[in-house]
Coordinates of C-alpha atoms in Angstrom, one line a residue:
M1 CA 25.0 244.9 -1.7
G2 CA 24.1 248.5 -1.2
S3 CA 22.8 249.8 2.1
L4 CA 19.0 249.7 2.8
G5 CA 18.9 253.5 3.1
A6 CA 20.6 253.9 -0.3
I7 CA 18.2 251.5 -1.9
L8 CA 15.2 253.2 -0.5
K9 CA 16.5 256.5 -1.7
H10 CA 17.4 255.1 -5.1
P11 CA 14.9 252.2 -5.8
D12 CA 16.1 251.7 -9.4
D13 CA 19.4 250.5 -7.9
L14 CA 17.8 247.3 -6.5
Y15 CA 17.5 245.2 -9.7
P16 CA 21.0 246.0 -11.0
L17 CA 22.4 245.2 -7.6
L18 CA 20.7 241.9 -7.5
K19 CA 21.9 241.1 -11.0
L20 CA 25.5 242.1 -10.1
K21 CA 25.4 239.9 -7.0
I22 CA 24.2 236.9 -9.0
A23 CA 26.7 237.6 -11.8
A24 CA 29.6 237.9 -9.3
R25 CA 28.8 234.5 -7.7
Q26 CA 28.6 233.0 -11.2
A27 CA 32.0 234.5 -12.0
E28 CA 33.5 232.9 -8.9
K29 CA 32.2 229.5 -10.0
Q30 CA 34.1 229.8 -13.3
I31 CA 37.5 230.0 -11.7
P32 CA 39.7 227.3 -13.5
R33 CA 40.8 224.2 -11.5
E34 CA 44.5 224.3 -12.5
P35 CA 46.5 225.5 -9.5
H36 CA 48.2 228.4 -11.2
W37 CA 45.1 229.6 -13.1
S38 CA 43.0 229.2 -10.0
F39 CA 45.4 231.4 -8.1
C40 CA 45.4 234.0 -10.8
Y41 CA 41.7 234.3 -11.1
T42 CA 41.1 234.1 -7.3
M43 CA 43.7 236.8 -6.8
L44 CA 42.0 238.9 -9.5
H45 CA 38.7 238.7 -7.5
K46 CA 40.5 239.9 -4.4
V47 CA 42.4 242.8 -5.8
S48 CA 39.6 244.1 -8.1
R49 CA 36.1 242.5 -7.9
S50 CA 34.6 244.8 -10.5
F51 CA 37.5 244.2 -13.0
A52 CA 37.2 240.4 -12.3
F53 CA 33.5 240.6 -13.2
V54 CA 34.0 242.5 -16.4
I55 CA 36.9 240.4 -17.6
Q56 CA 34.8 237.3 -17.4
Q57 CA 32.9 238.5 -20.5
L58 CA 35.9 238.3 -22.8
G59 CA 36.7 235.2 -24.8
P60 CA 38.8 232.5 -23.1
D61 CA 42.2 233.3 -24.7
L62 CA 41.9 237.1 -24.4
R63 CA 40.5 236.8 -20.9
N64 CA 43.5 234.8 -19.8
A65 CA 45.9 237.3 -21.4
V66 CA 44.2 240.3 -19.9
C67 CA 44.1 238.6 -16.5
I68 CA 47.8 237.9 -16.5
F69 CA 48.6 241.4 -17.9
Y70 CA 46.6 242.9 -15.0
L71 CA 48.3 240.8 -12.4
V72 CA 51.8 241.4 -13.7
L73 CA 51.2 245.2 -13.7
R74 CA 49.6 245.0 -10.3
A75 CA 52.7 243.2 -9.0
L76 CA 54.9 245.8 -10.6
D77 CA 52.7 248.6 -9.0
T78 CA 53.0 246.8 -5.6
V79 CA 56.8 247.1 -5.8
E80 CA 56.5 250.8 -6.7
D81 CA 54.0 251.6 -4.1
D82 CA 55.8 250.0 -1.2
T83 CA 57.5 253.0 0.5
S84 CA 59.4 250.7 2.9
I85 CA 61.6 249.4 0.1
A86 CA 64.9 251.2 -0.2
T87 CA 65.4 253.0 -3.5
D88 CA 68.6 251.1 -4.3
V89 CA 66.7 247.8 -4.0
K90 CA 63.4 249.0 -5.7
V91 CA 64.8 250.5 -8.9
P92 CA 66.7 247.4 -10.2
I93 CA 63.6 245.3 -9.6
L94 CA 61.4 247.7 -11.5
I95 CA 63.8 247.8 -14.4
A96 CA 64.2 244.0 -14.6
F97 CA 60.6 243.1 -13.9
H98 CA 59.9 242.2 -17.5
R99 CA 62.5 239.4 -17.3
H100 CA 61.2 238.1 -13.9
I101 CA 57.9 237.2 -15.5
Y102 CA 59.7 234.4 -17.5
D103 CA 61.1 232.9 -14.3
R104 CA 58.9 230.4 -12.5
D105 CA 61.0 230.6 -9.4
W106 CA 61.1 234.4 -8.9
H107 CA 59.2 236.2 -6.1
F108 CA 59.8 239.2 -4.0
S109 CA 58.1 239.8 -0.6
C110 CA 56.6 243.2 -0.3
G111 CA 53.2 244.9 -0.1
T112 CA 50.4 244.1 2.4
K113 CA 47.3 241.9 2.6
E114 CA 46.3 240.3 -0.8
Y115 CA 49.2 242.2 -2.6
K116 CA 51.7 240.4 -0.3
V117 CA 50.1 237.1 -1.3
L118 CA 50.4 238.0 -4.9
M119 CA 54.1 238.8 -4.6
D120 CA 55.0 235.8 -2.4
Q121 CA 53.3 233.4 -4.8
F122 CA 54.2 235.2 -8.0
H123 CA 55.4 231.9 -9.5
H124 CA 51.8 231.1 -10.3
V125 CA 51.5 234.2 -12.4
S126 CA 54.8 233.4 -14.3
T127 CA 53.6 229.8 -14.9
A128 CA 50.3 231.1 -16.4
F129 CA 52.1 233.7 -18.4
L130 CA 54.3 231.1 -20.0
E131 CA 51.2 229.3 -21.3
L132 CA 49.9 232.3 -23.2
G133 CA 50.3 232.6 -26.9
K134 CA 53.6 234.2 -28.1
N135 CA 51.9 237.3 -29.4
Y136 CA 50.3 237.9 -26.0
Q137 CA 53.6 237.3 -24.2
E138 CA 55.5 239.8 -26.4
A139 CA 52.9 242.5 -25.8
I140 CA 52.9 242.0 -22.0
E141 CA 56.7 241.9 -21.9
D142 CA 57.0 245.1 -23.9
I143 CA 54.6 247.1 -21.8
T144 CA 56.1 245.7 -18.5
K145 CA 59.6 246.7 -19.6
R146 CA 58.5 250.3 -20.5
M147 CA 56.4 250.7 -17.4
G148 CA 59.1 249.5 -15.1
A149 CA 61.6 251.9 -16.6
G150 CA 59.2 254.8 -16.3
M151 CA 58.4 253.9 -12.7
A152 CA 62.1 253.7 -11.9
K153 CA 62.6 257.2 -13.4
F154 CA 59.9 258.7 -11.1
I155 CA 61.2 257.0 -8.0
C156 CA 64.1 259.5 -8.2
K157 CA 62.0 262.4 -9.5
E158 CA 59.1 264.3 -8.2
V159 CA 56.1 265.3 -10.2
E160 CA 56.8 269.0 -10.7
T161 CA 55.1 270.2 -13.9
V162 CA 51.9 269.2 -15.7
D163 CA 54.1 267.7 -18.3
D164 CA 55.8 265.5 -15.6
Y165 CA 52.3 264.5 -14.5
D166 CA 51.3 263.5 -18.0
E167 CA 54.5 261.6 -18.4
Y168 CA 54.1 259.7 -15.0
C169 CA 50.5 258.9 -15.9
H170 CA 51.7 257.6 -19.3
Y171 CA 54.1 255.2 -17.7
V172 CA 51.7 253.8 -15.0
A173 CA 48.4 253.9 -17.0
G174 CA 48.8 255.1 -20.6
L175 CA 51.0 252.1 -21.3
V176 CA 48.2 249.9 -19.9
G177 CA 46.0 251.4 -22.6
L178 CA 48.6 250.7 -25.3
G179 CA 49.0 247.2 -24.0
L180 CA 45.3 246.4 -24.0
S181 CA 45.0 247.7 -27.5
K182 CA 47.8 245.3 -28.5
L183 CA 46.1 242.4 -26.8
F184 CA 42.7 243.2 -28.5
H185 CA 44.5 243.4 -31.8
A186 CA 46.4 240.1 -31.2
S187 CA 43.1 238.4 -30.4
G188 CA 41.9 239.3 -33.9
S189 CA 38.8 241.1 -32.5
E190 CA 39.8 244.7 -33.1
D191 CA 41.9 246.9 -35.3
L192 CA 45.0 248.3 -33.6
A193 CA 44.0 251.6 -32.0
S194 CA 46.3 254.6 -32.2
D195 CA 48.8 255.1 -29.4
Y196 CA 47.4 258.6 -28.7
L197 CA 43.9 257.4 -28.1
S198 CA 45.0 254.4 -26.1
N199 CA 47.2 256.6 -23.9
S200 CA 44.2 258.9 -23.3
M201 CA 42.1 256.0 -22.1
G202 CA 44.8 255.2 -19.5
L203 CA 45.4 258.8 -18.4
F204 CA 41.7 259.5 -17.8
L205 CA 41.4 256.6 -15.4
Q206 CA 44.8 257.2 -13.7
K207 CA 44.2 260.9 -13.2
T208 CA 40.8 260.1 -11.7
N209 CA 42.4 257.7 -9.2
I210 CA 45.1 260.1 -8.3
I211 CA 42.5 262.8 -7.5
R212 CA 40.3 260.4 -5.6
D213 CA 43.1 258.9 -3.6
Y214 CA 44.7 262.2 -2.4
L215 CA 44.1 261.5 1.4
E216 CA 45.2 257.9 1.3
D217 CA 48.4 258.8 -0.6
I218 CA 49.3 261.8 1.5
N219 CA 48.9 259.8 4.7
E220 CA 50.9 256.8 3.5
I221 CA 53.4 255.5 6.1
P222 CA 56.3 255.6 6.3
K223 CA 56.4 258.2 3.5
S224 CA 53.8 260.1 1.6
R225 CA 53.1 259.4 -2.0
M226 CA 52.7 262.7 -3.9
F227 CA 51.4 262.6 -7.5
W228 CA 49.6 266.0 -7.8
P229 CA 51.8 268.2 -9.8
R230 CA 53.5 271.1 -8.0
Q231 CA 52.7 273.4 -10.9
I232 CA 49.0 273.0 -10.0
W233 CA 49.0 272.7 -6.2
S234 CA 51.6 275.4 -5.6
K235 CA 49.1 278.0 -6.8
Y236 CA 47.0 277.3 -3.7
V237 CA 49.2 276.1 -0.8
N238 CA 52.9 276.0 0.2
K239 CA 52.9 272.2 0.7
L240 CA 50.8 269.5 -0.8
E241 CA 49.8 268.1 2.6
D242 CA 48.4 271.5 3.5
L243 CA 45.3 270.8 1.4
K244 CA 44.0 268.4 4.0
Y245 CA 43.8 271.0 6.8
E246 CA 40.5 272.7 7.5
D247 CA 42.0 276.2 7.5
N248 CA 42.8 275.7 3.8
S249 CA 39.4 274.4 2.7
V250 CA 38.6 277.1 0.2
K251 CA 42.0 276.8 -1.5
A252 CA 41.9 273.0 -1.3
V253 CA 38.6 272.9 -3.3
Q254 CA 40.0 275.3 -5.8
C255 CA 43.0 273.1 -6.3
L256 CA 40.8 270.0 -6.5
N257 CA 38.7 271.6 -9.2
D258 CA 41.9 272.5 -11.1
M259 CA 42.9 268.9 -11.0
V260 CA 39.5 267.6 -12.2
T261 CA 39.6 270.2 -15.1
N262 CA 42.9 268.8 -16.1
A263 CA 41.6 265.2 -16.2
L264 CA 38.6 266.2 -18.3
M265 CA 40.8 267.0 -21.3
H266 CA 41.0 263.3 -22.0
A267 CA 37.3 262.6 -22.1
E268 CA 36.7 263.2 -25.8
D269 CA 39.6 261.0 -26.8
C270 CA 38.1 258.2 -24.7
L271 CA 34.8 258.6 -26.5
K272 CA 36.5 258.3 -29.9
Y273 CA 38.4 255.2 -28.8
M274 CA 35.3 253.4 -27.6
A275 CA 33.2 254.4 -30.6
A276 CA 35.6 252.5 -32.8
L277 CA 35.4 249.2 -30.9
R278 CA 33.5 246.4 -32.7
D279 CA 33.5 243.5 -30.2
L280 CA 30.7 243.9 -27.5
A281 CA 32.7 242.2 -24.7
I282 CA 35.8 244.3 -25.4
F283 CA 33.5 247.4 -25.6
R284 CA 32.0 246.7 -22.2
F285 CA 35.3 245.9 -20.7
C286 CA 36.6 249.3 -21.8
A287 CA 33.5 251.4 -21.3
I288 CA 32.5 250.5 -17.8
P289 CA 35.7 251.9 -16.1
Q290 CA 35.5 255.0 -18.2
I291 CA 32.0 255.8 -17.1
M292 CA 33.0 255.1 -13.5
A293 CA 35.8 257.6 -14.0
I294 CA 33.7 260.5 -15.2
G295 CA 31.1 259.7 -12.6
T296 CA 33.8 259.8 -9.9
L297 CA 35.1 263.1 -11.2
A298 CA 31.6 264.5 -11.0
L299 CA 31.3 263.4 -7.4
C300 CA 34.8 264.7 -6.5
Y301 CA 34.4 268.2 -8.1
N302 CA 34.0 271.0 -5.6
N303 CA 33.7 268.4 -2.8
I304 CA 35.7 269.2 0.4
E305 CA 34.9 265.7 1.6
L306 CA 37.7 264.4 -0.6
F307 CA 40.2 265.9 1.9
R308 CA 38.3 264.3 4.9
G309 CA 37.7 260.8 3.8
V310 CA 36.7 258.5 0.8
V311 CA 34.6 259.8 -2.0
K312 CA 33.2 257.2 -4.4
M313 CA 30.1 256.2 -6.4
R314 CA 27.5 254.4 -4.4
R315 CA 27.3 250.6 -5.1
G316 CA 23.9 250.8 -6.7
L317 CA 25.0 253.4 -9.3
T318 CA 28.1 251.2 -10.0
A319 CA 25.7 248.2 -10.5
K320 CA 23.6 250.4 -12.9
V321 CA 26.7 251.3 -14.9
I322 CA 27.7 247.6 -15.3
D323 CA 24.2 246.5 -16.1
R324 CA 23.3 249.2 -18.7
T325 CA 26.6 249.7 -20.5
K326 CA 25.9 247.8 -23.7
T327 CA 26.0 250.4 -26.5
M328 CA 27.7 253.6 -27.4
A329 CA 24.3 255.3 -26.9
G330 CA 24.6 254.3 -23.2
V331 CA 28.2 255.6 -23.1
Y332 CA 27.3 259.0 -24.7
G333 CA 24.3 259.2 -22.3
A334 CA 26.4 258.5 -19.2
F335 CA 29.1 261.0 -20.2
F336 CA 26.5 263.6 -21.0
D337 CA 24.7 263.1 -17.7
F338 CA 27.8 263.2 -15.5
A339 CA 29.2 266.2 -17.4
S340 CA 25.8 267.9 -16.8
M341 CA 26.0 267.0 -13.1
L342 CA 29.5 268.4 -12.9
E343 CA 28.5 271.5 -14.7
S344 CA 25.7 272.2 -12.1
K345 CA 28.4 272.2 -9.4
V346 CA 30.7 274.8 -11.1
D347 CA 31.0 278.0 -9.1
K348 CA 31.6 280.9 -11.5
N349 CA 33.9 282.4 -9.0
D350 CA 36.2 279.4 -9.1
P351 CA 39.6 280.4 -10.7
N352 CA 39.2 277.7 -13.4
A353 CA 35.5 278.0 -14.0
T354 CA 35.8 279.2 -17.6
K355 CA 38.2 276.4 -18.5
T356 CA 36.1 273.8 -16.7
L357 CA 32.8 274.8 -18.4
S358 CA 34.6 274.9 -21.8
R359 CA 35.7 271.3 -21.4
L360 CA 32.3 270.2 -20.2
E361 CA 30.6 271.9 -23.1
A362 CA 33.0 270.1 -25.5
I363 CA 32.1 266.7 -24.0
Q364 CA 28.3 267.5 -24.1
K365 CA 28.7 268.6 -27.7
T366 CA 30.3 265.4 -28.8
C367 CA 27.6 263.4 -27.1
R368 CA 24.8 265.4 -28.6
E369 CA 26.3 265.2 -32.1
S370 CA 26.4 261.4 -31.9
G371 CA 22.6 261.6 -32.4
L372 CA 22.2 258.8 -29.8
L373 CA 21.2 260.6 -26.6
N374 CA 17.5 259.8 -27.1
K375 CA 18.3 256.1 -27.3
R376 CA 19.4 255.5 -23.8
K377 CA 18.1 255.4 -20.2
S378 CA 19.6 257.9 -17.8
L379 CA 21.8 256.6 -15.0
L380 CA 20.9 259.6 -12.7
R381 CA 17.1 259.7 -12.8
N382 CA 15.1 257.2 -10.8
G383 CA 12.1 255.5 -12.4
N384 CA 8.8 255.3 -10.6
G385 CA 8.5 251.5 -10.7
Y386 CA 9.0 250.8 -7.0
G387 CA 7.7 252.2 -3.8
S388 CA 9.7 252.2 -0.6
T389 CA 7.6 249.5 1.0
M390 CA 8.0 247.2 -2.0
I391 CA 11.7 247.8 -2.0
L392 CA 12.0 246.9 1.7
F393 CA 10.0 243.8 1.2
L394 CA 12.2 242.7 -1.8
V395 CA 15.4 243.4 0.2
I396 CA 14.1 241.3 3.1
L397 CA 13.0 238.5 0.8
F398 CA 16.3 238.5 -1.0
G399 CA 18.1 238.4 2.3
I400 CA 16.1 235.3 3.4
M401 CA 16.7 233.6 0.1
F402 CA 20.4 234.3 0.2
A403 CA 20.7 233.0 3.8
Y404 CA 18.8 229.8 2.8
L405 CA 20.9 229.1 -0.2
S406 CA 24.2 229.7 1.7
A407 CA 23.1 227.4 4.5
N408 CA 21.9 224.7 2.0
R409 CA 25.3 224.9 0.2
Q410 CA 27.2 224.4 3.5
N411 CA 25.0 221.4 4.3
N412 CA 25.7 219.8 0.9

């Protein structure tokens, strides 16, 4: 749960945090008993707790398909990310990965921690995949094949231009958007969304991750991973790694703001995609990550700390997003609030200030024209329902109750 200091500062976080904690424990109890499905859902909880929680809201068949789709692509990504694998070994695996998912005996040892476990025991994922409906299997195979080929292409090619950047993001994330749209349609719950809007959903998330993970990627051992396009960063420094040095702080922030401005171009497409969804569970599944993305961009913008450590939304705000994202009114409200937060951070002397403000104004205009902004509760303004003393008391009480329940469970 969030730190006591953060809860005292943001008392409205407490209730959503408690709800999220309880929901997460409930989700863990719903893990299937069959060994292969148990492995898949347990692994899903380990590699992405927030995703594992949101996916639980989907219907059983679609939930299983999305779980396997995620794990297959996570495994593919693990191969791509492992910089210790020689190129002549890595490329054939990426290209053939869509065939390996049909082989119950295939595995390939790479990655670290939980990702190594996923790769070493990939036969569980293949076994589960083979139990999915044919329409789900075909969608997953198609996207895996296209993504593997795209990843292989960029193993031997650097991200030079903004077009390269968009193409790379399409292969590793835009195709995820296309695949999910196919799975939603195959379930009978949604119309088939356009490839253009589906791609934008993936690009908005991927570009946010690439921006946020700059320091982790540049410090990767034995070899840096460099996804920021040279066309952007070369306007500010001679080498991409120069952005992390204190002497280049001003240029680093300007480059960061340029990258955030580029990502914002996809926000309006994301709003269009989400507004067309009919199924509530699918809507929440799609909307929560998108709100997290624009919130993360708002935190990263003009923030030198991105080049010093980790910048991410506090857990309480994340819990609020998960708790309150139930309607398009909430989505429009969140996008409007975070766009306004980002707007307040724009320095008019920044080289890209005009373009940044223009993109933010377009997002805000779309949200206003929805006519739904007055039908939501702001994520960024605290209510006056709790005092600090009451919050402290509730936190202590919850801690005692949690400890008691844990001890009682062990005794039983």
